[in-house]
Amino acid sequence: MTPTSSDSTSTPVALEARGLGHSYGPREVLGRIDFAVRRGEFVCIVGPSGVGKTTLLRCLAGLQRSTKGELLVLGERVTAPQPGVAVVFQDYSRSLMPWSSVLHNVTLPLRANGVSRSEADRRAREALTQVGLAAAVVHQYPWQLSGGMQQRVAIARALAYNPTVLLMDEPFASVDAQTRADLEDLVLRLQHSLHLTVLLVTHDIDEAVYLSDRVVALSGSPATVADIVDVPLGAERDQIETKGTHEFAAIRAEVHGLVRHAATSGSGSGSGAEA
Amino acid sequence: MTIQTEPSARADEAPDAASTPRRLGRLSWLLIQTGTVLLAGGVWWFASTLFPPSTLPPPAEVIARLGELAITGGFWVAIAITLGTFALGLAICIVVGIPLGLAIGANPIGAGSTRLLFDFLRTIPPIAILPLLLLVFGAKFEMVLVLAVSGAIWPILIQSIYAARQGEALLAEMSRSYRIPRAWYIRHIFVPGAIPFVMTGVRLGTTICLLLTVSGELLGGAPGVGFEIANAQAFYDNTRMYAYVLVAAVLGLIVNGGFWAAQRRLLRWHPSVRREQHS
Amino acid sequence: MSAVRRTGLIIALEIWLPVLLVAIWWFASESVNSVYFPSLRKIMTAFVENWLDPMSLLDNLGPSLQVILVGYGTALLVGIVAGTLLGLVTPLERAVRPIVEAARAVPGVALLPLFIVLFGIDQEMRILLVAYGAAWPVLLNTLDGVRAVEPVLLDVGRVFRVGRVRRLFRVILPSAGPQIFAGARISLAITLIIMVVAETVGASGGVGYFLMTAKSEFRISDMWSAIVALGLLGYLLNILFRIAERYVLRWHRLQQSRLGGAS
Ligand SMILES: Nc1ncnc2c1ncn2[C@@H]1O[C@H](COP(=O)(O)OP(=O)(O)O)[C@@H](O)[C@H]1O
Ligand SMILES: [Mg+2]
């Protein structure tokens, strides 16, 4: 499979996996994974639950070292968390510090990286505004907010960090449908305005197709890239209009086929890929 | 197995974390731990060469003396008295404290009426009444027993009240929404829910009970291991004193071990066990 | 209007039994006339004399407060530092586990004679003994708390390249805070016990000294006044502790009351 698609071959690669493999002890979870994400691209990785998406994302984030192959992020081999890479974790209730205010949650990474207090405050407030949180919440504790708002805080924390690459692990899996749609559009908007490179992991095929420029479908056990599907739906997307188009339905069906094929021919890891 | 004190380290820990070496087998750990204990013995031995010999005898001498003591009857009598007083004291605290606490806690008026009182009584250092007990009972086993009970009952009582209050709050909601029969509720929800809280109290009570048993013997001069320690020191027989301190440590280990074994039986199912506080 | 009445009712509910018991004690002790149980009136007179007069207060309480402040403070410091170290460096903790288990199993007071032999009978000995005995609950609770930190938060710290020191003070220790406080509360109780015991040897002041001297000189009312003073001291220290806890663990209290609903 070729990691590059027809157009825009000139754009530099932000993130690349070469023959990536990972085993937990004797258990091989990721087989040989190859794909690349170019600067400014929005790529989603889909696959059923338990296929190894989180493992892949943790390797990319430098949180764990892959047992085989190599990973390049912004031109560097990943051995530890890289500067310029921010992560939004799946479970907002566990990824925000309950003892710190919203503001302190967002400023901690900045302060830790040598940003002055006043500058960190300014950037944090700006990021919180960008994700649509009112100034009133900055001094509240995260657990005083709704789930959707908490995930907005987590996104703001990532944005304030000023990343080039944003990694997201099923960021909308535990919020209600309406909030989820809002947050999807929020991330799309931010990705455009800030020229972010986004790699988002999800088990939801609709979400993957709606959000991304390309979808990487993982399947099998150990997981490999079943295929990489281009999503030529344009830059402007709309929850109702885009999802109503024939192209959307066609791509959705294609990805569905890839994942379902995996579920039936693979190790029987369940049909967790239903939207 | 949920009771293990160490949460198993996650296999996927930090690539940069030097603190996760390759897994060592059980045997290797046993060897390492034996090594640490020997090392500690070595430090003791080394320290003993620095102090005047009567102050800090070397470990071998203390162990030898312990061996000599172990063939005397008085040694075992002292241990039996201390362990017996402790066990009886703890048993009284459990038998009185748990039902009383549950009854008080299950009744809002009871809980309210006793809150301030118990809050005050439990903060009184129990050792404060030692002289009074000495006057009333003399340097006897009863004095130590009353002292131990008067200290160890509070954590057990307070935790039981707390357990019952939690249970009652739940009952109020449950019975409103599901009309569950009270007997069924008590058997299946109230009691299992209360056990972890109560066990926390019992663990604290265990520590305090042993501490006070030894304190009473040591200060009050009632027979037991505590008395033997004080007595050896009064005769400037430091080797014997150290031997009895070692005995006290072993008693502590036995009591702790006993508690964990009991808890493991009772709370096999409870996931939060290892996150509870230590005493 | 009902809020005021409610508060009044709650106060009445909580206060009636203590008031009743004190009243019973007052009248019963007036009429019983036992040597060991002087009347509450006499106890109160002795209390005013020994524990409210500034000069005698300094003699009787000063040394004890020193032992508590320095000894308990040291216990907290050592317990938190050592507990954090052992909690973070798993292999070290496992290697020294037998020693920790044995050392913490010794009832602190059993070491009194040993500490006398090693450190003499002065104030330092008492402080060291309190520090030793009271350090264990904090140490073990800190260890557990540090281990129980949400792994996702550690990941967050690493992803955003938060340095080790900041991670320790902003993530690990706050997360272990509730556990550490639980340990510190137990340590406080143990501090008072060991303090009294240690003050019975070689001291020339302090609550424990006063208590035992009064007993051996058969000044029963004075002895009782010391019991009352110790009770009040324990209660006041607990209130101070609670204030500190409420302040430091504000987030935890609020979060618990939110999760637990009414309780
Ligand atoms: N730390 C670990 N140790 C052992 N096995 C793990 C660990 N983390 C995940 N796994 C296993 O690896 C597989 C992939 O997990 P994960 O990457 O979390 O999948 P996904 O995110 O796609 O649901 C699962 O079967 C899981 O049980
Ligand atoms: Mg996952």
mmCIF file of C-alpha atoms in Angstrom, chain C residues 102-245:
data_model
loop_
_atom_site.group_PDB
_atom_site.id
_atom_site.type_symbol
_atom_site.label_atom_id
_atom_site.label_comp_id
_atom_site.label_asym_id
_atom_site.label_seq_id
_atom_site.Cartn_x
_atom_site.Cartn_y
_atom_site.Cartn_z
ATOM 1 C CA ALA C 102 8.881 -5.353 60.728
ATOM 2 C CA ALA C 103 9.742 -1.777 61.664
ATOM 3 C CA ARG C 104 6.192 -0.558 61.451
ATOM 4 C CA ALA C 105 4.840 -3.572 63.318
ATOM 5 C CA VAL C 106 6.736 -2.610 66.502
ATOM 6 C CA PRO C 107 4.356 -0.764 68.785
ATOM 7 C CA GLY C 108 6.139 2.593 69.072
ATOM 8 C CA VAL C 109 6.116 2.723 72.867
ATOM 9 C CA ALA C 110 7.973 -0.584 73.077
ATOM 10 C CA LEU C 111 10.981 1.298 71.789
ATOM 11 C CA LEU C 112 10.958 3.772 74.677
ATOM 12 C CA PRO C 113 13.636 1.943 76.716
ATOM 13 C CA LEU C 114 15.704 1.471 73.595
ATOM 14 C CA PHE C 115 15.498 5.148 72.738
ATOM 15 C CA ILE C 116 16.451 6.015 76.305
ATOM 16 C CA VAL C 117 19.545 3.874 76.009
ATOM 17 C CA LEU C 118 20.478 5.339 72.652
ATOM 18 C CA PHE C 119 19.488 8.975 73.037
ATOM 19 C CA GLY C 120 19.245 9.681 76.756
ATOM 20 C CA ILE C 121 16.215 10.963 78.623
ATOM 21 C CA ASP C 122 15.998 14.479 77.269
ATOM 22 C CA GLN C 123 13.512 16.174 75.050
ATOM 23 C CA GLU C 124 15.351 14.963 71.899
ATOM 24 C CA MET C 125 14.631 11.370 72.814
ATOM 25 C CA ARG C 126 10.905 12.076 73.125
ATOM 26 C CA ILE C 127 10.850 13.934 69.851
ATOM 27 C CA LEU C 128 12.688 11.129 68.080
ATOM 28 C CA LEU C 129 10.415 8.472 69.543
ATOM 29 C CA VAL C 130 7.295 10.365 68.492
ATOM 30 C CA ALA C 131 8.767 10.975 65.063
ATOM 31 C CA TYR C 132 9.575 7.304 64.668
ATOM 32 C CA GLY C 133 6.263 5.942 65.881
ATOM 33 C CA ALA C 134 4.094 8.457 64.072
ATOM 34 C CA ALA C 135 5.913 8.294 60.744
ATOM 35 C CA TRP C 136 4.619 4.860 59.765
ATOM 36 C CA PRO C 137 0.943 5.556 59.095
ATOM 37 C CA VAL C 138 1.847 8.572 56.947
ATOM 38 C CA LEU C 139 4.562 6.661 55.181
ATOM 39 C CA LEU C 140 2.396 3.686 54.302
ATOM 40 C CA ASN C 141 -0.546 5.811 53.240
ATOM 41 C CA THR C 142 1.643 8.035 51.112
ATOM 42 C CA LEU C 143 3.096 4.950 49.493
ATOM 43 C CA ASP C 144 -0.353 3.653 48.630
ATOM 44 C CA GLY C 145 -1.585 7.036 47.486
ATOM 45 C CA VAL C 146 1.373 7.605 45.228
ATOM 46 C CA ARG C 147 0.834 4.187 43.679
ATOM 47 C CA ALA C 148 -2.831 4.849 43.079
ATOM 48 C CA VAL C 149 -2.342 7.902 40.888
ATOM 49 C CA GLU C 150 -4.544 7.770 37.828
ATOM 50 C CA PRO C 151 -2.266 6.363 35.082
ATOM 51 C CA VAL C 152 -3.929 8.563 32.456
ATOM 52 C CA LEU C 153 -2.773 11.627 34.389
ATOM 53 C CA LEU C 154 0.780 10.342 34.366
ATOM 54 C CA ASP C 155 0.434 9.931 30.605
ATOM 55 C CA VAL C 156 -0.842 13.486 30.346
ATOM 56 C CA GLY C 157 2.175 14.681 32.271
ATOM 57 C CA ARG C 158 4.548 12.854 29.999
ATOM 58 C CA VAL C 159 2.864 13.811 26.742
ATOM 59 C CA PHE C 160 2.996 17.480 27.633
ATOM 60 C CA ARG C 161 6.591 17.064 28.756
ATOM 61 C CA VAL C 162 5.974 18.106 32.317
ATOM 62 C CA GLY C 163 9.236 17.728 34.241
ATOM 63 C CA ARG C 164 9.653 15.230 37.062
ATOM 64 C CA VAL C 165 9.564 17.774 39.866
ATOM 65 C CA ARG C 166 6.441 19.457 38.563
ATOM 66 C CA ARG C 167 4.830 16.098 37.949
ATOM 67 C CA LEU C 168 5.537 15.186 41.545
ATOM 68 C CA PHE C 169 4.147 18.367 43.045
ATOM 69 C CA ARG C 170 1.310 19.064 40.648
ATOM 70 C CA VAL C 171 0.117 15.574 39.824
ATOM 71 C CA ILE C 172 1.360 12.812 42.108
ATOM 72 C CA LEU C 173 1.241 14.437 45.532
ATOM 73 C CA PRO C 174 -2.120 16.206 45.084
ATOM 74 C CA SER C 175 -3.576 12.933 43.893
ATOM 75 C CA ALA C 176 -2.209 11.139 46.953
ATOM 76 C CA GLY C 177 -3.422 13.982 49.196
ATOM 77 C CA PRO C 178 -6.556 12.328 50.602
ATOM 78 C CA GLN C 179 -4.613 9.185 51.458
ATOM 79 C CA ILE C 180 -1.798 11.187 53.012
ATOM 80 C CA PHE C 181 -4.246 13.072 55.195
ATOM 81 C CA ALA C 182 -5.894 9.846 56.282
ATOM 82 C CA GLY C 183 -2.489 8.605 57.395
ATOM 83 C CA ALA C 184 -1.631 11.891 59.072
ATOM 84 C CA ARG C 185 -4.804 11.705 61.141
ATOM 85 C CA ILE C 186 -3.843 8.291 62.500
ATOM 86 C CA SER C 187 -0.338 9.584 63.119
ATOM 87 C CA LEU C 188 -1.730 12.420 65.187
ATOM 88 C CA ALA C 189 -3.490 10.001 67.524
ATOM 89 C CA ILE C 190 -0.319 7.932 67.835
ATOM 90 C CA THR C 191 1.726 11.083 68.465
ATOM 91 C CA LEU C 192 -0.337 11.900 71.545
ATOM 92 C CA ILE C 193 -0.084 8.399 72.959
ATOM 93 C CA ILE C 194 3.675 8.153 72.513
ATOM 94 C CA MET C 195 4.164 11.678 73.789
ATOM 95 C CA VAL C 196 2.416 10.950 77.083
ATOM 96 C CA VAL C 197 4.288 7.686 77.520
ATOM 97 C CA ALA C 198 7.643 9.270 76.735
ATOM 98 C CA GLU C 199 7.019 12.160 79.122
ATOM 99 C CA THR C 200 6.741 9.822 82.059
ATOM 100 C CA VAL C 201 10.484 9.204 81.903
ATOM 101 C CA GLY C 202 13.033 11.834 82.888
ATOM 102 C CA ALA C 203 10.841 14.779 81.992
ATOM 103 C CA SER C 204 10.489 17.800 84.229
ATOM 104 C CA GLY C 205 7.375 19.156 82.583
ATOM 105 C CA GLY C 206 4.723 18.277 80.070
ATOM 106 C CA VAL C 207 1.292 16.732 80.291
ATOM 107 C CA GLY C 208 2.518 13.165 80.693
ATOM 108 C CA TYR C 209 4.884 14.176 83.452
ATOM 109 C CA PHE C 210 2.172 16.111 85.246
ATOM 110 C CA LEU C 211 -0.272 13.254 84.896
ATOM 111 C CA MET C 212 2.013 10.583 86.335
ATOM 112 C CA THR C 213 3.417 12.830 89.055
ATOM 113 C CA ALA C 214 -0.048 13.806 90.180
ATOM 114 C CA LYS C 215 -0.981 10.145 90.313
ATOM 115 C CA SER C 216 2.039 9.050 92.309
ATOM 116 C CA GLU C 217 1.626 11.973 94.700
ATOM 117 C CA PHE C 218 -1.996 11.062 95.021
ATOM 118 C CA ARG C 219 -3.233 14.492 93.907
ATOM 119 C CA ILE C 220 -6.335 12.980 92.381
ATOM 120 C CA SER C 221 -8.067 16.191 91.334
ATOM 121 C CA ASP C 222 -4.887 17.360 89.621
ATOM 122 C CA MET C 223 -4.637 14.027 87.856
ATOM 123 C CA TRP C 224 -8.193 14.363 86.663
ATOM 124 C CA SER C 225 -7.528 17.903 85.506
ATOM 125 C CA ALA C 226 -4.682 16.542 83.374
ATOM 126 C CA ILE C 227 -7.023 13.972 81.851
ATOM 127 C CA VAL C 228 -9.409 16.782 80.969
ATOM 128 C CA ALA C 229 -6.528 18.844 79.606
ATOM 129 C CA LEU C 230 -5.359 15.962 77.439
ATOM 130 C CA GLY C 231 -8.876 15.494 76.151
ATOM 131 C CA LEU C 232 -9.119 19.157 75.237
ATOM 132 C CA LEU C 233 -5.647 19.104 73.697
ATOM 133 C CA GLY C 234 -6.586 16.116 71.562
ATOM 134 C CA TYR C 235 -9.822 17.754 70.535
ATOM 135 C CA LEU C 236 -8.180 21.063 69.652
ATOM 136 C CA LEU C 237 -5.447 19.364 67.645
ATOM 137 C CA ASN C 238 -8.116 17.450 65.771
ATOM 138 C CA ILE C 239 -9.959 20.652 64.997
ATOM 139 C CA LEU C 240 -6.752 22.231 63.712
ATOM 140 C CA PHE C 241 -6.126 19.125 61.662
ATOM 141 C CA ARG C 242 -9.603 19.292 60.226
ATOM 142 C CA ILE C 243 -9.188 22.934 59.281
ATOM 143 C CA ALA C 244 -5.947 22.137 57.480
ATOM 144 C CA GLU C 245 -7.619 19.239 55.742
#
